Amino acid sequence: IDLASKYGYETPESFTKAFSRFHDATPNEIKKKNKPAKVFLPLKLKFSVKGADTVDVVIEKMPEFKILGAADVFVNETKFEKIPEFVYDCINRYGGKLNADVFYGVSVGDCDIILNEEGRPWSKEYEGISFDEKFLFLTGVDYKGGKVPDGLTVITIPETVWAKFRCRDNSIEATQEMRRYIFGEWLFEADEYDLVDEYNGERYGIPNETGDGLHNEIWLPVRRKNHSD
């Protein structure tokens, strides 16, 4: 049941059928090591929208995780100019201390499910700001425990099904172009998934599978629409 949910299948039965066709063996046979397994990737979809190239989207359920990083409040009108400056400044300032090459970016609006280090809604630390015009943004790395350096904070991202959009490279232009496409077109055209809440993520500097170059990703928390409504 857990595996069916993680990889985007509606029922354990549909997962077992797909798994058996792919591996020529049932999950139990693989588990008992009676037959070898092939790599089984998360559900990968392609969306094509008028006026845009086909976009690969991976739909994947991920468990709760924590991010250690630097945060600030940003205004919607200037986010495309201010956030890249903030990210590069944080990477230059904290990259060596955090010992990481791949960084997250997390945007949070009027949302109570992103928690702070004390387990309370992170947005409540910023009482008085208007989430109609502003939002919180944190850039950082996976947090596995230990002392939190001065000037940094820890947030908890809940278990979520993510739609992960791959940008063509790791440039600011590619990321912003993909973000405009997602929020300007994809959300209105996609008939399978809805946004879950007022937060979303990015990952910067992910190595390409070919071994040359890097790319960024944009992550949206989603749920499958109920077409019976």
mmCIF file of C-alpha atoms in Angstrom:
data_model
loop_
_atom_site.group_PDB
_atom_site.id
_atom_site.type_symbol
_atom_site.label_atom_id
_atom_site.label_comp_id
_atom_site.label_asym_id
_atom_site.label_seq_id
_atom_site.Cartn_x
_atom_site.Cartn_y
_atom_site.Cartn_z
ATOM 1 C CA ILE A 1 0.000 0.000 0.000
ATOM 2 C CA ASP A 2 2.815 2.416 0.921
ATOM 3 C CA LEU A 3 4.673 1.740 -2.323
ATOM 4 C CA ALA A 4 1.528 2.169 -4.427
ATOM 5 C CA SER A 5 0.904 5.544 -2.801
ATOM 6 C CA LYS A 6 4.524 6.669 -3.107
ATOM 7 C CA TYR A 7 4.699 5.957 -6.827
ATOM 8 C CA GLY A 8 1.374 7.546 -7.775
ATOM 9 C CA TYR A 9 -0.979 4.563 -8.116
ATOM 10 C CA GLU A 10 -4.599 4.706 -6.982
ATOM 11 C CA THR A 11 -4.694 1.189 -5.479
ATOM 12 C CA PRO A 12 -2.256 -1.581 -4.454
ATOM 13 C CA GLU A 13 -3.825 -3.753 -7.169
ATOM 14 C CA SER A 14 -2.999 -1.297 -9.959
ATOM 15 C CA PHE A 15 0.550 -1.003 -8.628
ATOM 16 C CA THR A 16 0.946 -4.799 -8.519
ATOM 17 C CA LYS A 17 -0.300 -5.152 -12.117
ATOM 18 C CA ALA A 18 2.094 -2.462 -13.406
ATOM 19 C CA PHE A 19 4.955 -3.858 -11.312
ATOM 20 C CA SER A 20 4.379 -7.402 -12.588
ATOM 21 C CA ARG A 21 4.240 -6.297 -16.234
ATOM 22 C CA PHE A 22 7.472 -4.340 -15.806
ATOM 23 C CA HIS A 23 9.442 -6.988 -13.874
ATOM 24 C CA ASP A 24 7.717 -10.167 -15.107
ATOM 25 C CA ALA A 25 7.377 -11.000 -11.403
ATOM 26 C CA THR A 26 5.121 -10.015 -8.505
ATOM 27 C CA PRO A 27 6.359 -7.785 -5.657
ATOM 28 C CA ASN A 28 6.380 -10.831 -3.344
ATOM 29 C CA GLU A 29 8.571 -12.809 -5.754
ATOM 30 C CA ILE A 30 11.048 -9.929 -5.899
ATOM 31 C CA LYS A 31 10.946 -9.512 -2.129
ATOM 32 C CA LYS A 32 11.720 -13.207 -1.621
ATOM 33 C CA LYS A 33 14.582 -12.816 -4.159
ATOM 34 C CA ASN A 34 13.152 -15.506 -6.401
ATOM 35 C CA LYS A 35 13.639 -13.173 -9.356
ATOM 36 C CA PRO A 36 15.834 -10.104 -10.010
ATOM 37 C CA ALA A 37 14.278 -6.637 -10.034
ATOM 38 C CA LYS A 38 14.609 -3.846 -12.548
ATOM 39 C CA VAL A 39 14.821 -0.198 -11.502
ATOM 40 C CA PHE A 40 11.250 1.095 -10.992
ATOM 41 C CA LEU A 41 11.002 4.871 -11.279
ATOM 42 C CA PRO A 42 8.327 7.228 -9.896
ATOM 43 C CA LEU A 43 5.369 8.000 -12.121
ATOM 44 C CA LYS A 44 6.647 10.337 -14.849
ATOM 45 C CA LEU A 45 4.189 12.407 -16.842
ATOM 46 C CA LYS A 46 4.485 14.664 -19.876
ATOM 47 C CA PHE A 47 2.331 17.758 -20.179
ATOM 48 C CA SER A 48 1.993 19.773 -23.358
ATOM 49 C CA VAL A 49 0.387 23.199 -23.267
ATOM 50 C CA LYS A 50 -0.430 25.427 -26.201
ATOM 51 C CA GLY A 51 2.503 27.711 -26.948
ATOM 52 C CA ALA A 52 4.960 25.770 -24.796
ATOM 53 C CA ASP A 53 7.296 22.819 -25.224
ATOM 54 C CA THR A 54 6.433 19.475 -23.683
ATOM 55 C CA VAL A 55 7.405 19.452 -20.011
ATOM 56 C CA ASP A 56 8.514 16.376 -18.063
ATOM 57 C CA VAL A 57 6.986 16.171 -14.594
ATOM 58 C CA VAL A 58 7.774 13.522 -11.991
ATOM 59 C CA ILE A 59 4.967 12.884 -9.475
ATOM 60 C CA GLU A 60 6.513 11.470 -6.295
ATOM 61 C CA LYS A 61 5.460 11.091 -2.679
ATOM 62 C CA MET A 62 8.189 12.032 -0.205
ATOM 63 C CA PRO A 63 8.338 11.690 3.576
ATOM 64 C CA GLU A 64 8.700 14.650 5.933
ATOM 65 C CA PHE A 65 12.113 16.344 5.830
ATOM 66 C CA LYS A 66 13.861 19.329 7.405
ATOM 67 C CA ILE A 67 15.796 22.200 5.828
ATOM 68 C CA LEU A 68 18.456 24.324 7.515
ATOM 69 C CA GLY A 69 18.919 27.730 5.952
ATOM 70 C CA ALA A 70 18.566 31.503 5.860
ATOM 71 C CA ALA A 71 15.165 33.163 5.518
ATOM 72 C CA ASP A 72 13.615 36.543 4.778
ATOM 73 C CA VAL A 73 10.355 38.177 3.688
ATOM 74 C CA PHE A 74 9.902 39.077 0.008
ATOM 75 C CA VAL A 75 7.422 41.125 -2.002
ATOM 76 C CA ASN A 76 5.678 39.541 -4.997
ATOM 77 C CA GLU A 77 6.450 42.475 -7.285
ATOM 78 C CA THR A 78 10.236 42.188 -6.911
ATOM 79 C CA LYS A 79 10.695 38.455 -6.248
ATOM 80 C CA PHE A 80 12.358 37.685 -9.583
ATOM 81 C CA GLU A 81 15.061 40.288 -8.915
ATOM 82 C CA LYS A 82 15.544 39.909 -5.161
ATOM 83 C CA ILE A 83 15.426 36.139 -4.601
ATOM 84 C CA PRO A 84 18.357 35.199 -6.910
ATOM 85 C CA GLU A 85 20.498 37.804 -5.120
ATOM 86 C CA PHE A 86 19.461 36.376 -1.753
ATOM 87 C CA VAL A 87 20.178 32.769 -2.814
ATOM 88 C CA TYR A 88 23.630 33.539 -4.218
ATOM 89 C CA ASP A 89 24.511 35.583 -1.149
ATOM 90 C CA CYS A 90 23.487 32.708 1.156
ATOM 91 C CA ILE A 91 25.392 30.122 -0.877
ATOM 92 C CA ASN A 92 28.521 32.285 -0.825
ATOM 93 C CA ARG A 93 28.151 33.051 2.874
ATOM 94 C CA TYR A 94 27.115 29.643 4.217
ATOM 95 C CA GLY A 95 28.022 27.132 1.474
ATOM 96 C CA GLY A 96 31.343 26.127 3.049
ATOM 97 C CA LYS A 97 29.892 25.945 6.549
ATOM 98 C CA LEU A 98 26.964 23.799 5.420
ATOM 99 C CA ASN A 99 29.199 21.582 3.248
ATOM 100 C CA ALA A 100 26.674 21.219 0.418
ATOM 101 C CA ASP A 101 26.502 21.834 -3.325
ATOM 102 C CA VAL A 102 22.750 21.373 -3.858
ATOM 103 C CA PHE A 103 20.508 23.946 -2.154
ATOM 104 C CA TYR A 104 16.754 24.231 -1.628
ATOM 105 C CA GLY A 105 14.548 27.266 -1.966
ATOM 106 C CA VAL A 106 11.150 27.205 -0.212
ATOM 107 C CA SER A 107 8.424 29.832 -0.685
ATOM 108 C CA VAL A 108 5.689 29.920 1.981
ATOM 109 C CA GLY A 109 2.516 32.007 2.054
ATOM 110 C CA ASP A 110 -0.345 32.032 4.567
ATOM 111 C CA CYS A 111 0.217 28.383 5.451
ATOM 112 C CA ASP A 112 0.202 26.539 8.793
ATOM 113 C CA ILE A 113 1.756 23.188 7.832
ATOM 114 C CA ILE A 114 5.367 24.346 7.366
ATOM 115 C CA LEU A 115 6.730 24.157 10.913
ATOM 116 C CA ASN A 116 9.574 25.952 12.707
ATOM 117 C CA GLU A 117 12.190 24.340 14.951
ATOM 118 C CA GLU A 118 9.759 24.322 17.906
ATOM 119 C CA GLY A 119 7.094 22.505 15.872
ATOM 120 C CA ARG A 120 4.826 25.526 15.464
ATOM 121 C CA PRO A 121 3.644 27.073 12.157
ATOM 122 C CA TRP A 122 6.610 28.965 10.725
ATOM 123 C CA SER A 123 4.407 31.726 9.277
ATOM 124 C CA LYS A 124 3.272 32.653 12.809
ATOM 125 C CA GLU A 125 6.768 34.005 13.486
ATOM 126 C CA TYR A 126 5.919 36.806 11.045
ATOM 127 C CA GLU A 127 2.658 38.123 12.512
ATOM 128 C CA GLY A 128 1.555 41.379 10.952
ATOM 129 C CA ILE A 129 2.800 40.866 7.377
ATOM 130 C CA SER A 130 0.244 40.738 4.560
ATOM 131 C CA PHE A 131 0.491 37.432 2.700
ATOM 132 C CA ASP A 132 -1.523 38.992 -0.116
ATOM 133 C CA GLU A 133 1.555 41.000 -1.063
ATOM 134 C CA LYS A 134 4.444 39.175 0.612
ATOM 135 C CA PHE A 135 5.716 35.655 1.317
ATOM 136 C CA LEU A 136 8.461 33.905 3.282
ATOM 137 C CA PHE A 137 11.450 32.413 1.508
ATOM 138 C CA LEU A 138 14.165 30.152 2.886
ATOM 139 C CA THR A 139 17.210 28.790 1.076
ATOM 140 C CA GLY A 140 19.272 26.025 2.611
ATOM 141 C CA VAL A 141 20.185 22.338 2.751
ATOM 142 C CA ASP A 142 18.927 19.067 4.205
ATOM 143 C CA TYR A 143 19.105 19.186 8.005
ATOM 144 C CA LYS A 144 20.035 15.982 9.811
ATOM 145 C CA GLY A 145 20.370 17.385 13.332
ATOM 146 C CA GLY A 146 23.019 19.178 15.330
ATOM 147 C CA LYS A 147 23.610 22.758 16.380
ATOM 148 C CA VAL A 148 21.936 25.423 14.251
ATOM 149 C CA PRO A 149 24.470 28.130 13.286
ATOM 150 C CA ASP A 150 23.704 31.722 14.259
ATOM 151 C CA GLY A 151 21.583 33.505 11.681
ATOM 152 C CA LEU A 152 20.058 30.289 10.306
ATOM 153 C CA THR A 153 16.781 28.534 11.004
ATOM 154 C CA VAL A 154 15.217 25.080 10.551
ATOM 155 C CA ILE A 155 11.841 24.386 8.946
ATOM 156 C CA THR A 156 9.973 21.086 8.548
ATOM 157 C CA ILE A 157 8.326 20.162 5.238
ATOM 158 C CA PRO A 158 5.460 17.653 5.722
ATOM 159 C CA GLU A 159 5.036 14.343 3.903
ATOM 160 C CA THR A 160 3.791 15.426 0.489
ATOM 161 C CA VAL A 161 3.124 14.292 -3.063
ATOM 162 C CA TRP A 162 5.299 16.548 -5.222
ATOM 163 C CA ALA A 163 5.064 17.484 -8.887
ATOM 164 C CA LYS A 164 8.742 18.011 -9.774
ATOM 165 C CA PHE A 165 9.423 20.143 -12.847
ATOM 166 C CA ARG A 166 12.902 20.008 -14.341
ATOM 167 C CA CYS A 167 14.396 23.234 -15.684
ATOM 168 C CA ARG A 168 16.574 23.034 -18.790
ATOM 169 C CA ASP A 169 19.691 24.111 -16.829
ATOM 170 C CA ASN A 170 20.685 25.855 -13.581
ATOM 171 C CA SER A 171 20.430 29.433 -14.854
ATOM 172 C CA ILE A 172 18.219 32.074 -13.249
ATOM 173 C CA GLU A 173 16.494 32.593 -16.591
ATOM 174 C CA ALA A 174 15.557 28.911 -16.978
ATOM 175 C CA THR A 175 14.133 28.708 -13.454
ATOM 176 C CA GLN A 176 12.112 31.889 -13.791
ATOM 177 C CA GLU A 177 10.849 30.866 -17.221
ATOM 178 C CA MET A 178 9.663 27.524 -15.816
ATOM 179 C CA ARG A 179 8.047 29.233 -12.802
ATOM 180 C CA ARG A 180 6.127 31.634 -15.076
ATOM 181 C CA TYR A 181 4.989 28.697 -17.193
ATOM 182 C CA ILE A 182 3.836 26.631 -14.191
ATOM 183 C CA PHE A 183 1.874 29.396 -12.481
ATOM 184 C CA GLY A 184 0.733 31.099 -15.686
ATOM 185 C CA GLU A 185 -0.309 28.066 -17.737
ATOM 186 C CA TRP A 186 0.248 24.588 -16.277
ATOM 187 C CA LEU A 187 -1.957 25.042 -13.206
ATOM 188 C CA PHE A 188 -4.827 26.154 -15.432
ATOM 189 C CA GLU A 189 -4.387 23.442 -18.066
ATOM 190 C CA ALA A 190 -3.496 20.349 -16.001
ATOM 191 C CA ASP A 191 -6.656 18.331 -15.372
ATOM 192 C CA GLU A 192 -5.167 15.657 -13.088
ATOM 193 C CA TYR A 193 -3.722 17.566 -10.131
ATOM 194 C CA ASP A 194 -4.441 20.532 -7.826
ATOM 195 C CA LEU A 195 -2.144 22.471 -5.525
ATOM 196 C CA VAL A 196 -2.318 21.339 -1.896
ATOM 197 C CA ASP A 197 -1.393 24.529 -0.025
ATOM 198 C CA GLU A 198 0.407 27.874 -0.223
ATOM 199 C CA TYR A 199 4.001 26.690 -0.417
ATOM 200 C CA ASN A 200 6.353 25.365 -3.076
ATOM 201 C CA GLY A 201 9.998 24.481 -3.451
ATOM 202 C CA GLU A 202 13.025 24.678 -5.714
ATOM 203 C CA ARG A 203 16.338 22.795 -5.839
ATOM 204 C CA TYR A 204 19.472 24.393 -7.265
ATOM 205 C CA GLY A 205 22.600 22.869 -8.805
ATOM 206 C CA ILE A 206 21.488 19.259 -9.372
ATOM 207 C CA PRO A 207 24.049 17.280 -11.443
ATOM 208 C CA ASN A 208 22.775 16.050 -14.817
ATOM 209 C CA GLU A 209 22.590 12.295 -15.338
ATOM 210 C CA THR A 210 25.045 12.607 -18.248
ATOM 211 C CA GLY A 211 27.765 13.804 -15.886
ATOM 212 C CA ASP A 212 28.141 17.227 -17.488
ATOM 213 C CA GLY A 213 26.294 20.343 -16.403
ATOM 214 C CA LEU A 214 23.687 21.125 -13.756
ATOM 215 C CA HIS A 215 19.970 21.845 -13.653
ATOM 216 C CA ASN A 216 17.386 23.244 -11.230
ATOM 217 C CA GLU A 217 13.952 21.900 -10.304
ATOM 218 C CA ILE A 218 10.666 23.443 -9.132
ATOM 219 C CA TRP A 219 8.503 21.380 -6.773
ATOM 220 C CA LEU A 220 4.754 21.834 -6.226
ATOM 221 C CA PRO A 221 2.770 20.004 -3.503
ATOM 222 C CA VAL A 222 -0.196 18.423 -5.311
ATOM 223 C CA ARG A 223 -3.093 16.016 -4.967
ATOM 224 C CA ARG A 224 -5.029 14.161 -7.626
ATOM 225 C CA LYS A 225 -8.350 15.780 -8.524
ATOM 226 C CA ASN A 226 -11.598 13.966 -7.825
ATOM 227 C CA HIS A 227 -13.194 13.816 -11.262
ATOM 228 C CA SER A 228 -16.478 12.579 -9.804
ATOM 229 C CA ASP A 229 -17.131 16.038 -8.266
#
